[in-house]
mmCIF file of C-alpha atoms and ligand atoms in Angstrom:
data_model
loop_
_atom_site.group_PDB
_atom_site.id
_atom_site.type_symbol
_atom_site.label_atom_id
_atom_site.label_comp_id
_atom_site.label_asym_id
_atom_site.label_seq_id
_atom_site.Cartn_x
_atom_site.Cartn_y
_atom_site.Cartn_z
ATOM 1 C CA UNK A 1 0.030 0.048 0.104
ATOM 2 C CA UNK A 2 1.190 3.585 -0.230
ATOM 3 C CA UNK A 3 2.999 6.156 1.973
ATOM 4 C CA UNK A 4 3.020 9.772 0.320
ATOM 5 C CA UNK A 5 2.091 8.051 -2.900
ATOM 6 C CA UNK A 6 4.686 5.714 -3.262
ATOM 7 C CA UNK A 7 4.087 1.700 -2.756
ATOM 8 C CA UNK A 8 5.854 0.238 0.088
ATOM 9 C CA UNK A 9 5.881 -3.510 1.822
ATOM 10 C CA UNK A 10 6.297 -3.459 5.555
ATOM 11 C CA UNK A 11 9.650 -5.837 5.405
ATOM 12 C CA UNK A 12 11.989 -6.650 2.561
ATOM 13 C CA UNK A 13 15.443 -8.116 2.227
ATOM 14 C CA UNK A 14 18.015 -6.588 0.373
ATOM 15 C CA UNK A 15 22.030 -7.170 0.576
ATOM 16 C CA UNK A 16 21.668 -9.424 3.516
ATOM 17 C CA UNK A 17 19.979 -6.782 5.542
ATOM 18 C CA UNK A 18 16.117 -6.678 6.732
ATOM 19 C CA UNK A 19 14.412 -3.560 6.149
ATOM 20 C CA UNK A 20 11.276 -2.585 8.078
ATOM 21 C CA UNK A 21 9.475 0.534 8.720
ATOM 22 C CA UNK A 22 10.175 1.221 12.267
ATOM 23 C CA UNK A 23 6.489 1.358 13.383
ATOM 24 C CA UNK A 24 7.350 3.124 16.865
ATOM 25 C CA UNK A 25 8.086 6.467 15.089
ATOM 26 C CA UNK A 26 4.794 6.584 13.003
ATOM 27 C CA UNK A 27 2.894 8.682 12.305
ATOM 28 C CA UNK A 28 5.359 11.560 13.404
ATOM 29 C CA UNK A 29 8.265 10.124 11.388
ATOM 30 C CA UNK A 30 8.754 7.602 8.391
ATOM 31 C CA UNK A 31 11.739 5.465 9.324
ATOM 32 C CA UNK A 32 13.223 2.579 7.292
ATOM 33 C CA UNK A 33 15.372 0.651 9.596
ATOM 34 C CA UNK A 34 18.178 -1.948 9.204
ATOM 35 C CA UNK A 35 17.967 -5.275 10.868
ATOM 36 C CA UNK A 36 21.391 -7.069 10.522
ATOM 37 C CA UNK A 37 21.454 -9.819 13.418
ATOM 38 C CA UNK A 38 19.057 -11.961 14.767
ATOM 39 C CA UNK A 39 19.255 -10.071 17.934
ATOM 40 C CA UNK A 40 18.482 -6.742 16.178
ATOM 41 C CA UNK A 41 15.265 -8.732 15.047
ATOM 42 C CA UNK A 42 14.551 -9.838 18.428
ATOM 43 C CA UNK A 43 14.982 -6.473 19.906
ATOM 44 C CA UNK A 44 12.686 -5.106 17.189
ATOM 45 C CA UNK A 45 9.635 -7.546 17.849
ATOM 46 C CA UNK A 46 10.103 -6.799 21.465
ATOM 47 C CA UNK A 47 10.305 -3.042 21.243
ATOM 48 C CA UNK A 48 7.436 -3.097 18.748
ATOM 49 C CA UNK A 49 9.255 -1.545 15.871
ATOM 50 C CA UNK A 50 7.618 -4.376 13.820
ATOM 51 C CA UNK A 51 4.346 -5.758 15.187
ATOM 52 C CA UNK A 52 1.175 -7.420 14.254
ATOM 53 C CA UNK A 53 0.666 -11.028 14.325
ATOM 54 C CA UNK A 54 1.519 -12.010 10.517
ATOM 55 C CA UNK A 55 4.425 -9.145 10.320
ATOM 56 C CA UNK A 56 6.101 -10.630 13.764
ATOM 57 C CA UNK A 57 5.948 -14.066 11.844
ATOM 58 C CA UNK A 58 7.834 -12.778 8.705
ATOM 59 C CA UNK A 59 10.157 -10.621 10.535
ATOM 60 C CA UNK A 60 10.995 -13.893 12.665
ATOM 61 C CA UNK A 61 11.474 -15.912 9.365
ATOM 62 C CA UNK A 62 13.831 -13.421 8.165
ATOM 63 C CA UNK A 63 15.435 -13.422 11.431
ATOM 64 C CA UNK A 64 16.250 -17.030 10.984
ATOM 65 C CA UNK A 65 18.142 -15.935 7.783
ATOM 66 C CA UNK A 66 20.261 -13.658 9.246
ATOM 67 C CA UNK A 67 20.976 -16.173 12.047
ATOM 68 C CA UNK A 68 22.444 -18.383 9.056
ATOM 69 C CA UNK A 69 24.605 -15.516 7.814
ATOM 70 C CA UNK A 70 25.901 -14.765 11.078
ATOM 71 C CA UNK A 71 26.823 -18.501 12.318
ATOM 72 C CA UNK A 72 26.055 -21.151 10.283
ATOM 73 C CA UNK A 73 25.811 -23.755 12.814
ATOM 74 C CA UNK A 74 22.772 -25.957 13.979
ATOM 75 C CA UNK A 75 22.924 -24.830 17.755
ATOM 76 C CA UNK A 76 23.120 -21.342 16.828
ATOM 77 C CA UNK A 77 19.946 -21.867 14.644
ATOM 78 C CA UNK A 78 18.163 -23.726 17.325
ATOM 79 C CA UNK A 79 18.865 -21.188 20.122
ATOM 80 C CA UNK A 80 17.817 -18.180 17.548
ATOM 81 C CA UNK A 81 14.465 -20.084 16.817
ATOM 82 C CA UNK A 82 13.717 -20.105 20.711
ATOM 83 C CA UNK A 83 14.638 -16.846 21.512
ATOM 84 C CA UNK A 84 12.434 -15.567 18.426
ATOM 85 C CA UNK A 85 9.425 -17.743 19.442
ATOM 86 C CA UNK A 86 10.015 -16.030 23.138
ATOM 87 C CA UNK A 87 10.182 -12.576 21.834
ATOM 88 C CA UNK A 88 6.401 -12.110 22.125
ATOM 89 C CA UNK A 89 4.196 -14.721 23.311
ATOM 90 C CA UNK A 90 0.730 -14.507 22.277
ATOM 91 C CA UNK A 91 0.382 -14.211 18.556
ATOM 92 C CA UNK A 92 0.766 -17.497 17.088
ATOM 93 C CA UNK A 93 2.132 -16.682 13.831
ATOM 94 C CA UNK A 94 5.513 -16.233 15.295
ATOM 95 C CA UNK A 95 5.890 -19.482 16.264
ATOM 96 C CA UNK A 96 3.899 -20.935 13.367
ATOM 97 C CA UNK A 97 6.781 -19.015 11.071
ATOM 98 C CA UNK A 98 9.846 -20.287 13.066
ATOM 99 C CA UNK A 99 8.699 -23.698 13.002
ATOM 100 C CA UNK A 100 7.901 -23.765 9.312
ATOM 101 C CA UNK A 101 11.383 -22.390 8.947
ATOM 102 C CA UNK A 102 13.007 -25.326 11.047
ATOM 103 C CA UNK A 103 11.006 -28.101 9.617
ATOM 104 C CA UNK A 104 12.002 -26.753 5.950
ATOM 105 C CA UNK A 105 15.667 -26.580 6.899
ATOM 106 C CA UNK A 106 16.215 -29.798 8.945
ATOM 107 C CA UNK A 107 18.729 -32.069 7.081
ATOM 108 C CA UNK A 108 19.623 -29.497 4.997
ATOM 109 C CA UNK A 109 23.461 -29.278 4.122
ATOM 110 C CA UNK A 110 25.327 -25.884 5.237
ATOM 111 C CA UNK A 111 26.100 -24.864 1.632
ATOM 112 C CA UNK A 112 22.450 -24.841 0.578
ATOM 113 C CA UNK A 113 21.012 -23.898 3.883
ATOM 114 C CA UNK A 114 21.155 -19.984 3.645
ATOM 115 C CA UNK A 115 19.232 -20.068 0.026
ATOM 116 C CA UNK A 116 16.749 -22.294 1.066
ATOM 117 C CA UNK A 117 16.082 -20.333 4.145
ATOM 118 C CA UNK A 118 15.921 -17.204 2.033
ATOM 119 C CA UNK A 119 13.508 -18.678 -0.408
ATOM 120 C CA UNK A 120 10.940 -20.064 2.620
ATOM 121 C CA UNK A 121 11.239 -16.611 4.162
ATOM 122 C CA UNK A 122 10.044 -14.800 0.996
ATOM 123 C CA UNK A 123 7.360 -17.610 0.310
ATOM 124 C CA UNK A 124 5.779 -16.589 3.914
ATOM 125 C CA UNK A 125 5.642 -12.874 2.917
ATOM 126 C CA UNK A 126 4.328 -13.779 -0.648
ATOM 127 C CA UNK A 127 1.753 -16.176 0.889
ATOM 128 C CA UNK A 128 0.656 -13.343 3.385
ATOM 129 C CA UNK A 129 0.013 -10.694 0.867
ATOM 130 C CA UNK A 130 -2.086 -13.431 -1.039
ATOM 131 C CA UNK A 131 -3.880 -14.645 1.884
ATOM 132 C CA UNK A 132 -4.820 -10.608 2.920
ATOM 133 C CA UNK A 133 -5.638 -10.022 -0.723
ATOM 134 C CA UNK A 134 -7.978 -13.041 -0.644
ATOM 135 C CA UNK A 135 -9.371 -12.005 2.986
ATOM 136 C CA UNK A 136 -10.420 -8.663 1.125
ATOM 137 C CA UNK A 137 -12.152 -10.252 -1.656
ATOM 138 C CA UNK A 138 -14.069 -12.487 0.424
ATOM 139 C CA UNK A 139 -14.932 -9.283 2.841
ATOM 140 C CA UNK A 140 -15.706 -7.295 0.368
ATOM 141 C CA UNK A 141 -18.952 -9.052 -0.080
ATOM 142 C CA UNK A 142 -20.282 -8.304 3.459
ATOM 143 C CA UNK A 143 -19.550 -4.497 2.777
ATOM 144 C CA UNK A 144 -21.086 -4.367 -0.567
ATOM 145 C CA UNK A 145 -24.350 -6.049 0.788
ATOM 146 C CA UNK A 146 -24.570 -3.560 3.720
ATOM 147 C CA UNK A 147 -24.230 -0.659 1.015
ATOM 148 C CA UNK A 148 -26.736 -2.125 -1.374
ATOM 149 C CA UNK A 149 -29.481 -2.111 1.198
ATOM 150 C CA UNK A 150 -28.388 1.154 2.910
ATOM 151 C CA UNK A 151 -27.373 3.330 -0.201
ATOM 152 C CA UNK A 152 -25.180 5.267 2.136
ATOM 153 C CA UNK A 153 -21.750 5.103 3.614
ATOM 154 C CA UNK A 154 -21.009 2.249 5.394
ATOM 155 C CA UNK A 155 -19.440 3.101 8.761
ATOM 156 C CA UNK A 156 -17.041 0.255 9.893
ATOM 157 C CA UNK A 157 -15.424 0.235 13.627
ATOM 158 C CA UNK A 158 -12.131 -1.505 13.965
ATOM 159 C CA UNK A 159 -9.923 -1.906 16.925
ATOM 160 C CA UNK A 160 -5.862 -1.791 17.050
ATOM 161 C CA UNK A 161 -4.117 -2.094 13.848
ATOM 162 C CA UNK A 162 -4.914 -5.218 11.602
ATOM 163 C CA UNK A 163 -3.965 -3.098 8.720
ATOM 164 C CA UNK A 164 -1.401 -3.497 6.122
ATOM 165 C CA UNK A 165 1.169 -2.148 8.689
ATOM 166 C CA UNK A 166 0.511 -5.321 10.682
ATOM 167 C CA UNK A 167 1.024 -7.944 7.905
ATOM 168 C CA UNK A 168 3.069 -7.698 4.839
ATOM 169 C CA UNK A 169 0.334 -5.899 2.656
ATOM 170 C CA UNK A 170 -3.291 -5.066 2.390
ATOM 171 C CA UNK A 171 -3.825 -6.050 6.016
ATOM 172 C CA UNK A 172 -6.559 -8.293 7.461
ATOM 173 C CA UNK A 173 -9.369 -6.373 9.117
ATOM 174 C CA UNK A 174 -8.344 -3.442 6.526
ATOM 175 C CA UNK A 175 -8.330 -5.325 3.349
ATOM 176 C CA UNK A 176 -12.085 -5.524 2.859
ATOM 177 C CA UNK A 177 -12.141 -1.864 3.552
ATOM 178 C CA UNK A 178 -9.278 -1.135 0.780
ATOM 179 C CA UNK A 179 -10.933 -3.513 -1.536
ATOM 180 C CA UNK A 180 -14.398 -1.591 -1.266
ATOM 181 C CA UNK A 181 -12.822 1.634 -1.366
ATOM 182 C CA UNK A 182 -11.035 0.613 -4.514
ATOM 183 C CA UNK A 183 -14.559 -0.436 -5.855
ATOM 184 C CA UNK A 184 -16.106 3.015 -5.211
ATOM 185 C CA UNK A 185 -18.168 2.049 -1.902
ATOM 186 C CA UNK A 186 -18.270 4.761 0.385
ATOM 187 C CA UNK A 187 -16.570 3.899 3.381
ATOM 188 C CA UNK A 188 -15.672 5.385 6.807
ATOM 189 C CA UNK A 189 -14.002 3.976 9.658
ATOM 190 C CA UNK A 190 -14.265 4.591 13.343
ATOM 191 C CA UNK A 191 -10.594 3.828 14.447
ATOM 192 C CA UNK A 192 -10.568 2.795 17.973
ATOM 193 C CA UNK A 193 -7.318 4.767 19.649
ATOM 194 C CA UNK A 194 -6.460 1.645 21.335
ATOM 195 C CA UNK A 195 -4.688 2.440 24.461
ATOM 196 C CA UNK A 196 -1.833 1.944 25.699
ATOM 197 C CA UNK A 197 0.158 1.940 22.489
ATOM 198 C CA UNK A 198 -2.470 3.773 20.330
ATOM 199 C CA UNK A 199 -2.062 1.581 17.475
ATOM 200 C CA UNK A 200 -5.434 2.749 16.143
ATOM 201 C CA UNK A 201 -4.483 6.317 16.398
ATOM 202 C CA UNK A 202 -1.150 5.816 15.255
ATOM 203 C CA UNK A 203 -0.893 3.298 12.731
ATOM 204 C CA UNK A 204 -4.803 2.701 11.157
ATOM 205 C CA UNK A 205 -5.688 6.007 10.861
ATOM 206 C CA UNK A 206 -2.240 6.989 9.562
ATOM 207 C CA UNK A 207 -2.522 4.150 6.908
ATOM 208 C CA UNK A 208 -6.037 4.855 6.020
ATOM 209 C CA UNK A 209 -5.066 8.637 5.665
ATOM 210 C CA UNK A 210 -2.353 7.831 3.125
ATOM 211 C CA UNK A 211 -5.081 5.843 1.063
ATOM 212 C CA UNK A 212 -7.458 8.331 0.890
ATOM 213 C CA UNK A 213 -10.197 6.559 3.396
ATOM 214 C CA UNK A 214 -12.444 8.587 5.443
ATOM 215 C CA UNK A 215 -11.620 7.517 9.343
ATOM 216 C CA UNK A 216 -12.142 9.034 12.540
ATOM 217 C CA UNK A 217 -10.225 8.278 15.793
ATOM 218 C CA UNK A 218 -12.324 7.620 18.874
ATOM 219 C CA UNK A 219 -11.417 6.832 22.465
ATOM 220 C CA UNK A 220 -11.486 3.118 23.206
ATOM 221 C CA UNK A 221 -14.821 3.624 25.400
ATOM 222 C CA UNK A 222 -16.932 5.670 22.406
ATOM 223 C CA UNK A 223 -17.851 2.592 20.274
ATOM 224 C CA UNK A 224 -20.815 1.826 22.570
ATOM 225 C CA UNK A 225 -22.599 5.238 22.358
ATOM 226 C CA UNK A 226 -22.184 5.260 18.359
ATOM 227 C CA UNK A 227 -23.623 1.665 18.166
ATOM 228 C CA UNK A 228 -26.493 2.516 20.235
ATOM 229 C CA UNK A 229 -26.802 5.871 17.912
ATOM 230 C CA UNK A 230 -26.983 3.588 14.767
ATOM 231 C CA UNK A 231 -23.466 5.024 13.706
ATOM 232 C CA UNK A 232 -21.939 1.656 13.242
ATOM 233 C CA UNK A 233 -22.924 -0.799 10.503
ATOM 234 C CA UNK A 234 -20.321 -3.540 11.017
ATOM 235 C CA UNK A 235 -17.158 -4.194 12.891
ATOM 236 C CA UNK A 236 -14.104 -5.759 11.738
ATOM 237 C CA UNK A 237 -11.068 -6.640 13.914
ATOM 238 C CA UNK A 238 -7.834 -8.861 13.427
ATOM 239 C CA UNK A 239 -6.581 -11.700 15.660
ATOM 240 C CA UNK A 240 -3.539 -12.679 17.444
ATOM 241 C CA UNK A 241 -4.564 -16.198 17.473
ATOM 242 C CA UNK A 242 -7.942 -18.234 16.878
ATOM 243 C CA UNK A 243 -8.699 -21.108 18.531
ATOM 244 C CA UNK A 244 -10.220 -24.182 16.590
ATOM 245 C CA UNK A 245 -13.531 -23.488 18.870
ATOM 246 C CA UNK A 246 -13.642 -19.992 17.074
ATOM 247 C CA UNK A 247 -12.501 -18.023 20.163
ATOM 248 C CA UNK A 248 -10.627 -14.974 19.096
ATOM 249 C CA UNK A 249 -7.495 -13.466 21.009
ATOM 250 C CA UNK A 250 -6.841 -10.070 19.885
ATOM 251 C CA UNK A 251 -5.813 -6.710 21.255
ATOM 252 C CA UNK A 252 -7.256 -5.786 24.727
ATOM 253 C CA UNK A 253 -10.586 -4.207 24.421
ATOM 254 C CA UNK A 254 -11.610 -6.350 21.360
ATOM 255 C CA UNK A 255 -14.165 -8.570 23.900
ATOM 256 C CA UNK A 256 -15.862 -5.273 24.932
ATOM 257 C CA UNK A 257 -16.349 -4.219 21.625
ATOM 258 C CA UNK A 258 -18.201 -7.654 20.725
ATOM 259 C CA UNK A 259 -20.089 -7.387 23.681
ATOM 260 C CA UNK A 260 -21.419 -3.934 22.656
ATOM 261 C CA UNK A 261 -21.932 -5.048 19.079
ATOM 262 C CA UNK A 262 -23.944 -7.955 20.410
ATOM 263 C CA UNK A 263 -26.057 -5.758 22.680
ATOM 264 C CA UNK A 264 -26.984 -3.693 19.832
ATOM 265 C CA UNK A 265 -27.429 -6.217 16.853
ATOM 266 C CA UNK A 266 -24.089 -4.929 14.874
ATOM 267 C CA UNK A 267 -22.371 -7.559 13.254
ATOM 268 C CA UNK A 268 -18.953 -8.326 14.539
ATOM 269 C CA UNK A 269 -16.361 -9.815 12.030
ATOM 270 C CA UNK A 270 -12.857 -11.184 12.615
ATOM 271 C CA UNK A 271 -10.476 -11.237 9.507
ATOM 272 C CA UNK A 272 -7.847 -13.699 9.866
ATOM 273 C CA UNK A 273 -5.205 -15.737 7.585
ATOM 274 C CA UNK A 274 -4.917 -19.472 8.434
ATOM 275 C CA UNK A 275 -1.411 -18.920 9.830
ATOM 276 C CA UNK A 276 -3.408 -17.174 12.963
ATOM 277 C CA UNK A 277 -5.379 -20.369 13.572
ATOM 278 C CA UNK A 278 -4.086 -22.393 16.940
ATOM 279 C CA UNK A 279 -5.135 -26.166 16.428
ATOM 280 C CA UNK A 280 -3.553 -27.145 19.564
ATOM 281 C CA UNK A 281 -4.794 -25.159 22.603
ATOM 282 C CA UNK A 282 -8.199 -26.100 23.498
ATOM 283 C CA UNK A 283 -9.144 -23.444 26.039
ATOM 284 C CA UNK A 284 -9.153 -19.690 26.017
ATOM 285 C CA UNK A 285 -7.838 -19.726 29.386
ATOM 286 C CA UNK A 286 -4.681 -21.732 28.244
ATOM 287 C CA UNK A 287 -3.765 -18.833 25.785
ATOM 288 C CA UNK A 288 -0.725 -16.986 26.831
ATOM 289 C CA UNK A 289 -1.625 -13.425 27.304
ATOM 290 C CA UNK A 290 1.267 -10.937 27.043
ATOM 291 C CA UNK A 291 1.771 -8.509 29.938
ATOM 292 C CA UNK A 292 4.016 -5.409 28.768
ATOM 293 C CA UNK A 293 5.622 -2.931 31.119
ATOM 294 C CA UNK A 294 3.364 -0.860 33.068
ATOM 295 C CA UNK A 295 5.301 2.276 31.807
ATOM 296 C CA UNK A 296 3.439 2.230 28.486
ATOM 297 C CA UNK A 297 0.431 3.165 30.581
ATOM 298 C CA UNK A 298 1.843 5.458 33.165
ATOM 299 C CA UNK A 299 3.756 7.661 30.274
ATOM 300 C CA UNK A 300 2.610 8.742 27.021
ATOM 301 C CA UNK A 301 4.755 9.234 24.141
ATOM 302 C CA UNK A 302 4.430 12.067 21.224
ATOM 303 C CA UNK A 303 6.343 14.577 19.397
ATOM 304 C CA UNK A 304 6.845 18.002 20.711
ATOM 305 C CA UNK A 305 6.712 21.008 18.831
ATOM 306 C CA UNK A 306 10.465 21.137 18.094
ATOM 307 C CA UNK A 307 10.147 17.628 16.446
ATOM 308 C CA UNK A 308 11.591 15.674 19.330
ATOM 309 C CA UNK A 309 9.980 12.629 20.740
ATOM 310 C CA UNK A 310 9.041 12.874 24.509
ATOM 311 C CA UNK A 311 7.541 10.883 26.965
ATOM 312 C CA UNK A 312 5.581 12.265 29.899
ATOM 313 C CA UNK A 313 4.250 10.810 33.099
ATOM 314 C CA UNK A 314 0.414 10.891 33.449
ATOM 315 C CA UNK A 315 -0.365 8.870 36.495
ATOM 316 C CA UNK A 316 0.341 9.488 40.241
ATOM 317 C CA UNK A 317 3.707 8.408 41.202
ATOM 318 C CA UNK A 318 2.504 5.864 43.592
ATOM 319 C CA UNK A 319 -0.197 4.347 41.703
ATOM 320 C CA UNK A 320 0.419 0.617 40.105
ATOM 321 C CA UNK A 321 -0.759 -0.126 36.466
ATOM 322 C CA UNK A 322 -1.354 -3.251 34.970
ATOM 323 C CA UNK A 323 -0.849 -3.623 31.189
ATOM 324 C CA UNK A 324 -2.373 -6.918 29.597
ATOM 325 C CA UNK A 325 -2.187 -6.510 26.055
ATOM 326 C CA UNK A 326 -4.679 -8.974 24.715
ATOM 327 C CA UNK A 327 -8.081 -10.401 25.503
ATOM 328 C CA UNK A 328 -10.504 -13.532 24.069
ATOM 329 C CA UNK A 329 -13.724 -12.903 22.769
ATOM 330 C CA UNK A 330 -15.774 -15.983 22.578
ATOM 331 C CA UNK A 331 -17.128 -17.328 19.400
ATOM 332 C CA UNK A 332 -20.707 -16.883 20.464
ATOM 333 C CA UNK A 333 -20.318 -13.029 19.793
ATOM 334 C CA UNK A 334 -18.484 -13.465 16.524
ATOM 335 C CA UNK A 335 -20.786 -13.232 13.561
ATOM 336 C CA UNK A 336 -18.341 -14.753 11.373
ATOM 337 C CA UNK A 337 -14.629 -15.231 10.272
ATOM 338 C CA UNK A 338 -13.351 -13.820 7.230
ATOM 339 C CA UNK A 339 -10.584 -15.987 6.082
ATOM 340 C CA UNK A 340 -8.630 -16.419 2.836
ATOM 341 C CA UNK A 341 -10.622 -19.460 1.550
ATOM 342 C CA UNK A 342 -14.022 -18.107 2.460
ATOM 343 C CA UNK A 343 -16.212 -16.980 5.165
ATOM 344 C CA UNK A 344 -17.303 -19.338 7.805
ATOM 345 C CA UNK A 345 -19.071 -19.544 11.421
ATOM 346 C CA UNK A 346 -16.735 -19.172 14.567
ATOM 347 C CA UNK A 347 -16.836 -22.931 15.178
ATOM 348 C CA UNK A 348 -14.417 -25.916 14.934
ATOM 349 C CA UNK A 349 -16.751 -27.791 12.575
ATOM 350 C CA UNK A 350 -16.801 -24.973 9.918
ATOM 351 C CA UNK A 351 -13.339 -23.915 10.457
ATOM 352 C CA UNK A 352 -12.112 -27.341 9.887
ATOM 353 C CA UNK A 353 -14.479 -27.639 6.741
ATOM 354 C CA UNK A 354 -12.251 -24.889 5.721
ATOM 355 C CA UNK A 355 -8.751 -25.909 6.618
ATOM 356 C CA UNK A 356 -8.357 -29.449 7.493
HETATM 357 O O1 MRU B 1 0.396 -5.628 20.080
HETATM 358 P P1 MRU B 1 0.085 -5.450 18.616
HETATM 359 O O2 MRU B 1 0.335 -4.066 17.980
HETATM 360 O O3 MRU B 1 1.064 -6.504 17.754
HETATM 361 O O4 MRU B 1 -0.945 -6.341 18.158
HETATM 362 C C1 MRU B 1 -2.042 -6.258 17.099
HETATM 363 C C2 MRU B 1 -3.077 -6.571 16.873
HETATM 364 O O5 MRU B 1 -3.996 -6.944 18.130
HETATM 365 C C3 MRU B 1 -3.548 -7.039 15.556
HETATM 366 O O6 MRU B 1 -5.060 -6.538 15.732
HETATM 367 C C4 MRU B 1 -3.665 -8.421 15.465
HETATM 368 O O7 MRU B 1 -2.086 -8.794 15.373
HETATM 369 C C5 MRU B 1 -4.191 -8.770 13.911
HETATM 370 S S1 MRU B 1 -2.990 -8.305 12.862
HETATM 371 C C6 MRU B 1 -3.534 -8.400 11.364
#
């Protein structure tokens, strides 16, 4: 998708260096950062310079390529794989991508391993672009249907950033929106600010602006009243881990939006590539929920009038804060899942029909 009119991917490999867009600087500065070692990759994932489930999976895959360049030795590769998996716990794509790479590389001799690793990391990226494009084409039908009934702008609420910046291109939740916009369907997006890191405000609104799509940032608690006022036609969110049962783990606050949507008879969709499905964990309570540094809550960062990034404290010094990064929305509150293979009910039976 575009930034200042120029097409970008969120990640690419050039001259043995992984190139990323540093998302901690957006929307104030557009900075391309070089990652040269597997340690750089781990730090970038931990610091959320790259974030979003599909993108951290792809970045980890390139991390293994850098690990081989650095030290072409099996035990170093295994250690890198473990460290990458542990860099963020909730999004299943990270483990999915690392496991896929390690499986592909097992038994490969040391002369060929770099070439095969790079091909596989590139394939993970190419597949993700195709998956996200197809999610968009499938989700477009839902937006079209609402537009054909309403004959007016379709208002869509989204949470966090499940946009192209969270993937390689297109995004998951945003892909149907981009496809609708390209088809000339008028859409307007309510972008939840998404405290504490404000991915909705800093990233979703930013990328929609760059594509010329109307959007309004709202505080996280505003969705409910907008739904009661009839100003939300549908919700679409992404997911970091979808259980076979159809329960969806996504950015904290997603669950409350789903409850409000349910109470107001507003359809609530989750868009996901199959790489986000966890077929192993059976119960939502067993999903590892990332707890991040409480300073993400108690301090806020922005750019001052001189163009310098500044952090300021916003809480009483003595107050404690708790920063859980994800929550789980039970399948019963999800109208349907929008996947690369089609739209299905959030249930094991339907997901299995599509993917197993
Ligand atoms: O903590 P983040 O910014 O990585 O969380 C991202 C989200 O919750 C996204 O909505 C999710 O990864 C889906 S991405 C297409």
